[in-house]
Short mmCIF file of C-alpha atoms in Angstrom, two decimals:
data_model
loop_
_atom_site.label_atom_id
_atom_site.label_comp_id
_atom_site.label_asym_id
_atom_site.label_seq_id
_atom_site.Cartn_x
_atom_site.Cartn_y
_atom_site.Cartn_z
CA MET A 1 -32.24 -11.14 -49.09
CA ARG A 2 -31.71 -7.53 -50.12
CA ARG A 3 -32.83 -6.33 -46.68
CA GLY A 4 -30.32 -8.74 -45.06
CA VAL A 5 -27.45 -7.34 -47.20
CA ILE A 6 -28.35 -3.81 -46.19
CA TRP A 7 -28.52 -4.77 -42.51
CA ALA A 8 -25.12 -6.50 -42.73
CA VAL A 9 -23.51 -3.49 -44.43
CA GLY A 10 -25.01 -1.12 -41.80
CA LEU A 11 -23.71 -3.28 -38.94
CA GLY A 12 -20.26 -3.33 -40.52
CA LEU A 13 -20.27 0.51 -40.70
CA VAL A 14 -21.24 0.73 -37.04
CA ILE A 15 -18.45 -1.61 -36.00
CA LEU A 16 -15.98 0.40 -38.11
CA LEU A 17 -17.17 3.62 -36.52
CA MET A 18 -16.80 2.23 -33.03
CA TRP A 19 -13.24 1.16 -33.83
CA VAL A 20 -12.32 4.62 -35.14
CA ILE A 21 -13.64 6.46 -32.09
CA GLN A 22 -12.51 3.95 -29.43
CA PRO A 23 -11.27 5.58 -26.23
CA VAL A 24 -7.64 6.63 -26.04
CA TRP A 25 -6.11 5.13 -22.91
CA PHE A 26 -2.67 6.65 -23.08
CA SER A 27 -1.84 10.25 -22.06
CA GLY A 28 0.20 11.13 -25.16
CA SER A 29 -1.07 12.14 -28.58
CA LEU A 30 0.72 12.55 -31.88
CA ARG A 31 0.53 16.13 -32.99
CA LYS A 32 1.34 17.69 -36.39
CA SER A 33 4.93 17.03 -37.40
CA SER A 34 6.13 20.51 -36.49
CA ASP A 35 5.02 20.10 -32.85
CA ARG A 36 6.51 18.27 -29.94
CA ILE A 37 4.60 15.45 -28.29
CA ARG A 38 3.05 16.35 -24.98
CA SER A 39 2.57 13.83 -22.24
CA ASP A 40 2.45 13.40 -18.48
CA GLY A 41 4.43 10.22 -18.48
CA GLY A 42 6.58 10.28 -21.57
CA ILE A 43 4.00 8.62 -23.83
CA GLY A 44 5.15 10.56 -26.84
CA LYS A 45 8.85 11.14 -27.51
CA LEU A 46 10.76 13.78 -29.44
CA ASP A 47 14.02 12.70 -30.93
CA SER A 48 16.34 15.42 -29.67
CA VAL A 49 18.68 14.92 -32.64
CA LYS A 50 16.41 14.62 -35.62
CA GLY A 51 13.37 16.34 -34.18
CA ALA A 52 11.12 13.67 -35.57
CA PRO A 53 8.06 13.02 -33.39
CA GLN A 54 7.14 9.41 -32.68
CA ALA A 55 4.42 7.76 -30.69
CA LEU A 56 4.47 4.49 -28.77
CA VAL A 57 1.51 2.20 -29.47
CA PRO A 58 -0.22 0.99 -26.30
CA LYS A 59 -0.48 -2.77 -25.76
CA LYS A 60 -3.96 -3.95 -24.99
CA GLU A 61 -2.91 -5.75 -21.85
CA GLU A 62 -1.46 -2.49 -20.51
CA LYS A 63 -4.66 -0.52 -20.50
CA ALA A 64 -5.55 0.98 -17.17
CA GLU A 65 -9.06 2.13 -16.43
CA PRO A 66 -9.23 5.80 -15.29
CA SER A 67 -9.61 5.87 -11.51
CA THR A 68 -11.65 8.97 -10.86
CA GLY A 69 -15.07 7.70 -9.81
CA ASP A 70 -14.44 7.18 -6.10
CA LEU A 71 -11.89 9.85 -5.28
CA GLU A 72 -14.47 11.91 -3.39
CA THR A 73 -15.24 9.05 -0.99
CA GLY A 74 -11.81 7.45 -0.87
CA SER A 75 -13.34 4.00 -1.42
CA GLY A 76 -11.07 3.57 -4.44
CA ARG A 77 -10.71 1.08 -7.24
CA ALA A 78 -9.52 -2.17 -5.67
CA ILE A 79 -7.30 -4.83 -7.26
CA PRO A 80 -9.53 -7.87 -7.80
CA GLY A 81 -8.64 -10.97 -5.74
CA GLU A 82 -6.30 -9.21 -3.30
CA LYS A 83 -6.57 -8.03 0.30
CA ILE A 84 -4.37 -6.20 2.73
CA LEU A 85 -4.44 -7.48 6.29
CA ARG A 86 -3.47 -5.32 9.30
CA PHE A 87 -2.73 -6.64 12.74
CA LYS A 88 -3.25 -5.30 16.24
CA ASP A 89 0.18 -6.39 17.51
CA ARG A 90 3.23 -8.42 16.49
CA THR A 91 2.04 -11.54 18.23
CA ALA A 92 -1.12 -11.58 16.11
CA PHE A 93 0.98 -10.79 13.00
CA GLU A 94 3.33 -13.70 13.51
CA LYS A 95 0.56 -16.10 14.55
CA PHE A 96 -1.48 -15.27 11.42
CA ILE A 97 1.47 -15.75 9.01
CA ALA A 98 1.62 -19.39 10.10
CA LEU A 99 -1.93 -19.80 8.83
CA VAL A 100 -1.43 -18.29 5.38
CA PRO A 101 -0.94 -20.74 2.49
CA ALA A 102 2.45 -20.12 0.89
CA GLU A 103 0.93 -19.41 -2.51
CA ALA A 104 -1.44 -16.85 -1.02
CA LEU A 105 1.19 -14.66 0.64
CA LEU A 106 2.04 -11.86 -1.84
CA GLY A 107 3.97 -9.51 0.43
CA ARG A 108 4.69 -8.40 3.99
CA ILE A 109 5.70 -5.20 5.69
CA ASP A 110 6.90 -6.15 9.15
CA GLY A 111 7.30 -2.59 10.34
CA LEU A 112 3.68 -1.78 9.57
CA LEU A 113 2.30 -5.22 10.57
CA ALA A 114 0.74 -5.62 7.14
CA LEU A 115 0.33 -8.50 4.75
CA ARG A 116 -0.69 -8.58 1.10
CA VAL A 117 -2.55 -11.78 0.31
CA GLN A 118 -4.52 -13.50 -2.38
CA ASP A 119 -8.18 -13.57 -1.51
CA GLY A 120 -9.95 -16.91 -1.40
CA PRO A 121 -11.93 -19.42 0.68
CA TRP A 122 -8.96 -19.85 3.01
CA LEU A 123 -9.32 -16.29 4.22
CA LYS A 124 -13.03 -16.51 4.85
CA GLY A 125 -12.43 -19.40 7.22
CA ILE A 126 -10.19 -17.35 9.56
CA PRO A 127 -11.85 -15.04 12.11
CA MET A 128 -9.93 -11.76 11.42
CA ALA A 129 -11.52 -10.10 14.43
CA GLY A 130 -9.11 -12.03 16.62
CA PHE A 131 -6.11 -10.75 14.62
CA GLY A 132 -6.80 -7.34 13.11
CA SER A 133 -8.57 -5.92 10.12
CA ILE A 134 -8.93 -6.61 6.38
CA GLY A 135 -9.02 -4.08 3.58
CA SER A 136 -8.59 -3.57 -0.16
CA ASN A 137 -5.38 -3.11 -2.15
CA TYR A 138 -5.99 -0.13 -4.35
CA PHE A 139 -4.64 0.77 -7.76
CA VAL A 140 -1.99 3.54 -7.83
CA GLU A 141 -1.17 5.28 -11.10
CA ALA A 142 0.89 7.92 -12.79
CA PRO A 143 -1.64 10.70 -13.41
CA LYS A 144 -2.99 11.02 -16.93
CA VAL A 145 -3.60 14.34 -18.72
CA PRO A 146 -6.87 14.86 -20.58
CA LEU A 147 -6.39 14.31 -24.27
CA GLU A 148 -7.76 17.72 -25.28
CA VAL A 149 -5.00 19.40 -23.28
CA LEU A 150 -2.34 17.44 -25.17
CA THR A 151 -3.80 18.25 -28.55
CA ALA A 152 -5.11 21.79 -28.15
CA GLY A 153 -3.78 23.11 -24.87
CA ASP A 154 -1.65 25.81 -26.49
CA ALA A 155 -4.78 27.75 -27.26
CA GLN A 156 -5.31 28.20 -23.52
CA TYR A 157 -1.96 27.70 -21.80
CA ARG A 158 1.63 28.85 -22.33
CA GLY A 159 4.32 26.17 -22.25
CA VAL A 160 7.02 26.26 -19.62
CA GLY A 161 9.76 24.67 -21.71
CA THR A 162 13.08 25.03 -19.91
CA LYS A 163 11.96 27.97 -17.71
CA ALA A 164 10.80 25.90 -14.72
CA MET A 165 13.74 26.83 -12.46
CA GLU A 166 13.40 30.51 -13.29
CA MET A 167 9.70 30.37 -12.33
CA MET A 168 10.56 28.71 -9.00
CA GLY A 169 13.34 31.07 -7.89
CA ALA A 170 16.06 28.56 -8.64
CA GLY A 171 17.59 30.08 -11.77
CA SER A 172 21.21 29.90 -10.50
CA VAL A 173 21.45 26.17 -9.84
CA THR A 174 25.04 24.83 -9.38
CA PRO A 175 26.21 21.19 -9.30
CA ASP A 176 26.38 21.12 -5.51
CA TRP A 177 22.70 21.92 -4.98
CA GLY A 178 21.09 18.90 -3.29
CA ARG A 179 24.40 17.41 -2.24
CA GLY A 180 24.19 15.25 0.86
CA VAL A 181 20.43 14.79 0.48
CA LYS A 182 18.82 11.45 -0.44
CA VAL A 183 15.70 11.75 -2.54
CA ALA A 184 13.54 8.65 -2.96
CA LEU A 185 11.87 8.45 -6.38
CA LEU A 186 8.77 6.19 -6.09
CA ASP A 187 7.90 5.72 -9.71
CA THR A 188 8.69 3.42 -12.66
CA ALA A 189 12.17 1.95 -12.88
CA ILE A 190 14.88 4.26 -14.18
CA GLN A 191 15.52 3.43 -17.82
CA LYS A 192 18.62 4.24 -19.84
CA THR A 193 17.78 2.54 -23.10
CA GLU A 194 14.95 3.15 -25.53
CA GLN A 195 13.71 -0.42 -25.37
CA LEU A 196 10.82 0.06 -22.94
CA PRO A 197 8.37 -2.58 -21.71
CA GLY A 198 5.38 -0.25 -21.56
CA MET A 199 3.87 3.11 -22.53
CA GLU A 200 4.71 4.78 -19.25
CA ALA A 201 8.03 3.04 -18.61
CA GLY A 202 9.96 6.28 -19.10
CA HIS A 203 7.93 8.17 -16.50
CA GLY A 204 10.51 7.65 -13.72
CA THR A 205 13.35 8.76 -16.01
CA ALA A 206 11.49 11.95 -16.84
CA MET A 207 10.67 12.74 -13.25
CA LEU A 208 14.33 12.04 -12.22
CA SER A 209 15.47 14.68 -14.73
CA LEU A 210 13.08 17.27 -13.24
CA ILE A 211 14.61 16.67 -9.80
CA THR A 212 18.30 16.63 -10.70
CA GLY A 213 18.43 18.12 -14.23
CA SER A 214 20.65 16.68 -16.96
CA SER A 215 23.54 17.54 -19.12
CA GLY A 216 21.18 18.96 -21.71
CA PRO A 217 18.57 21.72 -21.44
CA VAL A 218 16.51 19.84 -18.83
CA GLN A 219 16.63 21.67 -15.49
CA GLY A 220 16.23 20.41 -11.94
CA ALA A 221 17.10 22.11 -8.64
CA SER A 222 19.21 19.30 -7.12
CA PRO A 223 21.83 17.94 -9.46
CA GLY A 224 23.93 16.89 -6.42
CA ALA A 225 21.24 14.85 -4.72
CA THR A 226 21.52 11.07 -4.28
CA ILE A 227 18.52 9.31 -5.84
CA LEU A 228 17.01 6.13 -4.43
CA ASN A 229 14.75 4.57 -7.04
CA PHE A 230 11.85 2.42 -5.86
CA PRO A 231 9.94 1.00 -8.88
CA VAL A 232 6.41 0.96 -7.50
CA LEU A 233 4.84 1.48 -10.95
CA GLY A 234 5.07 -0.96 -13.87
CA GLY A 235 5.71 -0.07 -17.48
CA ASP A 236 2.03 0.73 -17.84
CA GLY A 237 2.29 3.36 -15.09
CA VAL A 238 0.15 1.27 -12.68
CA GLY A 239 1.00 0.01 -9.22
CA ASN A 240 -0.76 -0.64 -5.91
CA SER A 241 -1.09 0.84 -2.47
CA PHE A 242 0.72 -2.00 -0.66
CA SER A 243 3.82 -1.61 -2.74
CA LEU A 244 3.68 2.14 -2.30
CA ALA A 245 3.49 1.81 1.51
CA GLU A 246 6.40 -0.67 1.44
CA ALA A 247 8.54 1.71 -0.60
CA ILE A 248 7.80 4.64 1.68
CA PHE A 249 8.84 2.58 4.68
CA LYS A 250 12.04 1.33 3.02
CA ALA A 251 12.92 4.78 1.75
CA VAL A 252 12.77 6.20 5.27
CA ASP A 253 14.91 3.38 6.65
CA GLN A 254 17.49 3.95 3.87
CA GLY A 255 17.90 7.61 4.90
CA ALA A 256 15.75 9.49 2.40
CA ARG A 257 15.00 13.05 3.42
CA VAL A 258 12.62 13.68 0.55
CA ILE A 259 10.18 11.22 -0.95
CA ASN A 260 8.80 12.06 -4.46
CA MET A 261 5.49 10.50 -5.44
CA SER A 262 4.44 11.64 -8.90
CA LEU A 263 1.50 9.30 -8.66
CA GLY A 264 -1.86 8.96 -6.97
CA SER A 265 -4.77 6.76 -6.07
CA ASP A 266 -8.47 7.20 -5.46
CA GLY A 267 -8.30 4.73 -2.58
CA ASP A 268 -7.68 5.75 1.06
CA SER A 269 -5.41 2.92 2.17
CA SER A 270 -4.68 2.47 5.86
CA VAL A 271 -1.29 0.98 5.21
CA VAL A 272 -0.21 3.95 3.00
CA ARG A 273 -1.59 6.34 5.63
CA ASP A 274 0.47 4.65 8.33
CA ALA A 275 3.56 4.61 6.14
CA VAL A 276 3.14 8.36 5.60
CA ALA A 277 2.81 8.86 9.35
CA TYR A 278 5.98 6.86 9.87
CA ALA A 279 7.94 9.03 7.38
CA LEU A 280 6.62 12.24 8.97
CA SER A 281 7.70 10.99 12.36
CA LYS A 282 11.23 10.74 11.00
CA ASN A 283 11.14 14.30 9.63
CA VAL A 284 10.99 13.20 5.99
CA VAL A 285 9.38 15.53 3.46
CA LEU A 286 6.76 13.76 1.34
CA VAL A 287 5.81 15.39 -1.91
CA ALA A 288 2.89 13.99 -3.94
CA ALA A 289 0.79 14.79 -7.00
CA ALA A 290 -2.64 16.34 -6.40
CA GLY A 291 -3.89 14.51 -9.49
CA ASN A 292 -5.20 15.38 -12.91
CA GLU A 293 -8.87 14.38 -12.67
CA ALA A 294 -10.31 17.96 -12.55
CA VAL A 295 -12.21 17.23 -9.38
CA ASN A 296 -12.57 19.01 -6.00
CA ARG A 297 -10.48 16.51 -4.11
CA VAL A 298 -6.82 15.59 -4.37
CA SER A 299 -5.49 12.07 -4.83
CA TYR A 300 -3.96 9.87 -2.11
CA PRO A 301 -1.30 10.10 -0.69
CA ALA A 302 -1.38 13.84 -1.45
CA ALA A 303 -4.61 14.10 0.61
CA TYR A 304 -2.97 12.97 3.85
CA ASP A 305 -2.08 15.61 6.49
CA GLY A 306 1.57 16.55 6.35
CA VAL A 307 2.11 15.64 2.71
CA VAL A 308 3.05 18.48 0.32
CA SER A 309 0.21 18.19 -2.18
CA VAL A 310 1.31 19.75 -5.52
CA GLY A 311 -0.92 21.19 -8.26
CA SER A 312 0.02 22.60 -11.66
CA VAL A 313 0.21 25.97 -13.40
CA ASP A 314 1.39 27.05 -16.86
CA ALA A 315 4.17 29.55 -17.70
CA ASP A 316 1.78 32.42 -16.90
CA ARG A 317 1.14 30.86 -13.46
CA GLN A 318 -2.41 30.07 -14.56
CA HIS A 319 -4.00 27.07 -12.86
CA LEU A 320 -4.40 24.11 -15.21
CA TYR A 321 -8.08 23.20 -15.18
CA PHE A 322 -7.46 19.49 -14.73
CA SER A 323 -5.20 19.93 -11.73
CA ASN A 324 -7.28 18.75 -8.80
CA ARG A 325 -8.54 21.35 -6.33
CA GLY A 326 -9.41 21.38 -2.65
CA PRO A 327 -8.22 22.51 0.79
CA SER A 328 -5.47 19.88 0.71
CA VAL A 329 -3.59 21.58 -2.15
CA SER A 330 -0.40 22.92 -0.64
CA VAL A 331 1.46 24.61 -3.47
CA VAL A 332 1.68 24.62 -7.24
CA ALA A 333 4.58 24.45 -9.67
CA PRO A 334 5.16 24.58 -13.42
CA GLY A 335 3.22 21.73 -15.09
CA TYR A 336 2.50 22.49 -18.77
CA ALA A 337 4.87 21.46 -21.55
CA VAL A 338 7.91 21.17 -19.27
CA VAL A 339 11.01 19.77 -21.01
CA ALA A 340 12.23 16.50 -19.48
CA ASP A 341 14.49 13.57 -20.33
CA TRP A 342 13.29 10.36 -21.83
CA PRO A 343 15.17 7.06 -22.12
CA GLY A 344 17.43 6.64 -25.12
CA GLY A 345 18.77 10.17 -25.03
CA LYS A 346 15.41 11.66 -25.95
CA MET A 347 13.49 14.62 -24.61
CA VAL A 348 9.75 15.12 -24.04
CA GLU A 349 7.45 17.87 -22.92
CA VAL A 350 5.57 16.63 -19.87
CA SER A 351 2.40 18.13 -18.45
CA GLY A 352 0.45 17.64 -15.24
CA THR A 353 0.93 17.27 -11.53
CA SER A 354 3.54 14.52 -11.97
CA ALA A 355 6.01 17.02 -13.40
CA SER A 356 5.10 19.72 -10.86
CA THR A 357 5.69 17.23 -7.98
CA ALA A 358 9.15 16.32 -9.22
CA LEU A 359 10.12 19.95 -9.57
CA VAL A 360 9.05 20.69 -6.03
CA SER A 361 10.96 17.69 -4.65
CA GLY A 362 14.10 19.00 -6.33
CA VAL A 363 13.62 22.43 -4.72
CA VAL A 364 13.05 20.83 -1.31
CA ALA A 365 16.27 18.81 -1.63
CA ALA A 366 18.16 21.98 -2.64
CA LEU A 367 16.83 23.77 0.39
CA LEU A 368 17.83 20.91 2.75
CA SER A 369 21.30 20.87 1.27
CA LYS A 370 21.72 24.54 1.85
CA GLU A 371 20.19 24.47 5.32
CA PRO A 372 20.93 20.92 6.58
CA ASN A 373 19.63 21.66 10.09
CA LEU A 374 16.05 22.19 8.91
CA THR A 375 13.55 19.57 9.92
CA GLY A 376 11.23 18.16 7.36
CA SER A 377 8.24 19.94 8.86
CA LYS A 378 10.07 23.25 8.95
CA ALA A 379 11.11 22.90 5.31
CA THR A 380 7.51 22.18 4.38
CA GLU A 381 6.34 25.21 6.34
CA LEU A 382 8.86 27.49 4.61
CA LEU A 383 7.81 26.16 1.22
CA ARG A 384 4.23 27.25 1.87
CA GLN A 385 4.98 30.47 3.70
CA TYR A 386 7.15 31.93 0.94
CA ALA A 387 5.24 30.67 -2.09
CA ASN A 388 4.25 33.26 -4.68
CA ASP A 389 0.52 33.86 -4.44
CA THR A 390 -1.37 33.37 -7.69
CA GLY A 391 -5.03 33.24 -8.59
CA ALA A 392 -7.20 34.41 -5.65
CA ALA A 393 -5.53 36.41 -2.85
CA GLY A 394 -4.27 34.16 -0.11
CA LYS A 395 -4.53 30.40 0.11
CA ASP A 396 -7.14 28.95 -2.27
CA ASP A 397 -8.38 25.56 -3.41
CA GLU A 398 -6.84 25.77 -6.86
CA THR A 399 -3.32 26.90 -6.18
CA GLY A 400 -2.88 26.46 -2.45
CA TYR A 401 -0.35 28.93 -1.07
CA GLY A 402 0.98 29.61 -4.55
CA VAL A 403 3.97 28.87 -6.78
CA VAL A 404 7.07 27.53 -4.90
CA ASP A 405 9.85 30.13 -4.85
CA LEU A 406 13.19 28.94 -3.44
CA GLN A 407 14.79 32.33 -3.73
CA ARG A 408 12.25 33.85 -1.33
CA VAL A 409 12.81 31.05 1.15
CA LEU A 410 16.62 31.51 1.09
CA GLU A 411 16.32 35.31 1.40
CA ARG A 412 13.72 35.28 4.14
CA ASN A 413 16.14 36.70 6.78
CA GLN A 414 17.72 39.24 4.49
CA ARG A 415 16.45 42.72 5.37
CA GLY A 416 15.85 45.51 2.88
CA ILE A 417 14.23 43.58 0.00
CA VAL A 418 11.40 45.51 -1.54
CA ASP A 419 9.30 43.53 -4.06
CA LEU A 420 5.65 44.11 -4.75
CA ALA A 421 4.01 41.98 -7.42
CA VAL A 422 0.81 41.65 -9.38
CA ALA A 423 0.10 38.14 -8.00
CA GLY A 424 -3.02 36.96 -9.78
CA VAL A 425 -5.85 38.01 -12.08
CA GLN A 426 -9.30 36.41 -11.94
CA PHE A 427 -11.85 37.02 -14.61
CA ASP A 428 -15.63 36.71 -14.26
CA PRO A 429 -17.25 36.96 -17.77
CA ALA A 430 -20.40 38.28 -16.09
CA GLY A 431 -18.55 41.57 -15.62
CA LYS A 432 -15.76 41.63 -13.01
CA MET A 433 -11.93 41.41 -13.07
CA THR A 434 -10.17 40.92 -9.75
CA VAL A 435 -6.47 41.57 -9.26
CA SER A 436 -4.39 40.48 -6.25
CA VAL A 437 -1.15 42.09 -5.15
CA GLN A 438 1.46 40.39 -2.89
CA ASN A 439 4.44 41.73 -0.98
CA ARG A 440 7.20 39.26 -1.86
CA GLY A 441 9.91 41.26 -0.15
CA THR A 442 11.12 41.38 3.45
CA GLU A 443 9.99 44.90 4.28
CA THR A 444 6.51 46.41 4.83
CA VAL A 445 5.44 48.47 1.84
CA ASN A 446 3.47 51.65 2.52
CA SER A 447 1.01 53.44 0.19
CA PRO A 448 1.36 51.38 -3.02
CA VAL A 449 -1.01 52.19 -5.89
CA LEU A 450 -2.75 49.50 -7.88
CA GLU A 451 -4.18 50.46 -11.28
CA ILE A 452 -6.57 48.08 -13.00
CA GLY A 453 -7.72 48.58 -16.58
CA VAL A 454 -10.39 46.56 -18.37
CA GLY A 455 -12.47 47.41 -21.49
CA GLY A 456 -10.70 50.72 -22.07
CA ASN A 457 -11.49 52.00 -18.54
CA SER A 458 -9.02 52.20 -15.65
CA ARG A 459 -9.26 52.72 -11.89
CA LYS A 460 -6.64 53.34 -9.22
CA PHE A 461 -6.68 51.85 -5.74
CA TYR A 462 -4.63 53.09 -2.80
CA LEU A 463 -3.76 50.01 -0.75
CA GLY A 464 -2.30 51.36 2.50
CA SER A 465 0.33 49.11 4.05
CA ILE A 466 1.16 45.54 3.02
CA ALA A 467 3.34 43.38 5.29
CA PRO A 468 5.85 40.83 3.96
CA GLY A 469 4.00 37.87 2.45
CA GLN A 470 0.61 39.59 2.65
CA SER A 471 -1.79 39.64 -0.34
CA MET A 472 -4.63 42.08 -1.08
CA ALA A 473 -7.16 42.18 -3.89
CA GLU A 474 -9.35 44.73 -5.68
CA SER A 475 -11.97 44.39 -8.40
CA VAL A 476 -13.24 46.41 -11.32
CA GLN A 477 -16.61 45.99 -13.04
CA PHE A 478 -17.11 45.96 -16.81
CA ASP A 479 -19.93 45.47 -19.27
CA GLY A 480 -20.19 41.69 -19.49
CA LEU A 481 -22.84 41.72 -22.21
CA ARG A 482 -20.80 44.00 -24.46
CA ALA A 483 -17.70 41.89 -23.84
CA ARG A 484 -19.53 38.78 -24.85
CA GLN A 485 -20.84 40.44 -28.03
CA ASP A 486 -17.24 41.45 -28.89
CA GLY A 487 -15.95 37.94 -28.19
CA GLY A 488 -13.67 39.07 -25.40
CA ILE A 489 -12.04 41.94 -23.59
CA ALA A 490 -8.56 43.26 -22.80
CA GLY A 491 -7.28 43.82 -19.31
CA SER A 492 -4.21 45.16 -17.55
CA ALA A 493 -2.89 45.74 -14.07
CA SER A 494 0.12 47.47 -12.51
CA VAL A 495 1.29 48.23 -9.01
CA GLN A 496 3.60 51.12 -8.11
CA LEU A 497 5.41 52.33 -5.02
CA PRO A 498 5.35 56.05 -4.24
CA ARG A 499 9.11 56.42 -4.61
CA GLY A 500 9.51 53.77 -7.32
CA ASN A 501 11.99 51.72 -5.25
CA ASP A 502 10.75 48.25 -6.12
CA GLN A 503 13.92 46.21 -6.60
CA ARG A 504 12.25 43.57 -8.82
CA PRO A 505 9.97 45.53 -11.14
CA GLY A 506 9.56 42.66 -13.58
CA ASN A 507 6.43 41.38 -11.78
CA ASP A 508 4.81 44.79 -11.33
CA HIS A 509 2.75 44.69 -14.54
CA TRP A 510 0.31 42.33 -16.21
CA SER A 511 -1.77 42.50 -19.39
CA GLY A 512 -3.89 40.01 -21.26
CA TYR A 513 -6.97 39.32 -23.33
CA PHE A 514 -9.91 37.23 -22.18
CA LYS A 515 -11.84 35.40 -24.89
CA ILE A 516 -15.54 34.94 -24.26
CA SER A 517 -17.75 32.60 -26.24
CA LYS A 518 -20.66 34.41 -27.87
#
């Protein structure tokens, strides 16, 4: 009897422990009362009047399993009980529709010859080979940020706050920026009130504010743009590839010149791929989130050729470790603790590739309003060509071509601009610090001098000539063992022109301290 009581008490403690440490499925986290709530989708809110942090409690039915396992293969996490049917021609499409039970037909996209259907015995009895192909309908989600970043990210990253436009060369936004340009926002529905049906229901509102800005401190590059809202995500931040493809197709037909997709999927859907191809054929700029899974592959649709795949950096232009990497990353933008709107007149700090994507879409719309004759493909090319290199010299898997800079794009034909910058610093704790320098002006720079200091020692490098847009890098060795014993090491870098005629000297210097675990 006594043994039974002990066993029962032990079991109760185990159950209690499991309840306490149960997984957190939402991307927000309540921090100490003096801090703002960080989220990628507006999970936590900060009352902009009282400053009192609040947290929304997730409903059990709105939990969404993380979709990271199959991103590398593109096989994806499929919606149970659903299929997407594709057809070889319109005759086959129309003929098949006549065979579909009314209750099984969930959606159709005539322009893409696609059907969304409920799976079942009826489908197995039809020879699809005579009509077309059958595939899965994949989950699509607003990217989630790892919980540790939300709770302790300030120890590693510096928040952007309201400085996003300044970082992206769009510090002088006026109300007419974006005017005449339609931007399709494929997200959750735009909410004005605080009564939200789900944890992520304010995601679309937050992304909208990062495209157009607001009357408050929230900044966006295209306040004059016309927004077309396509609610492809529910209040839980979850949607599906069929609805995404349908929205892309409709957005194009309604005249959108920019399509913002602060979302992603681990499934390579043929219908989304074809919708993207359709949009590109109409010279539409598609901007999509690279994803927050910390893997070496970006999410879909960001992975498709022609889509501007956006990663995230902090206020120091440091790559956020969870921002997906890979050759498909096009550019990066501010993505840590960026101030955004939230329904009910609130504000939040959003983090992740969702926010970065919306900021880039706003910049693209501003560019198209200022240069309306640009094609979508040309605008995309300019975005990459005039990005500010960061991290490793040249295009790399973490930051692509660099941080988007609208000012450089708009000034590309203006002669006489001299601007040399310390572009990126990479640190190898084994004993090497590498510094890259980029010419962000419009004139070739001759004989600049780069000085790198680390661990109390310094070395000068004479770089020769650097053409506009070109990046170069040099490295300095240091005693890695000693640095580890000391718990870290200080570093610095500066670049100087012989005659000191750099017109934008603010980016000529860098200094920092690298912590190393003992």
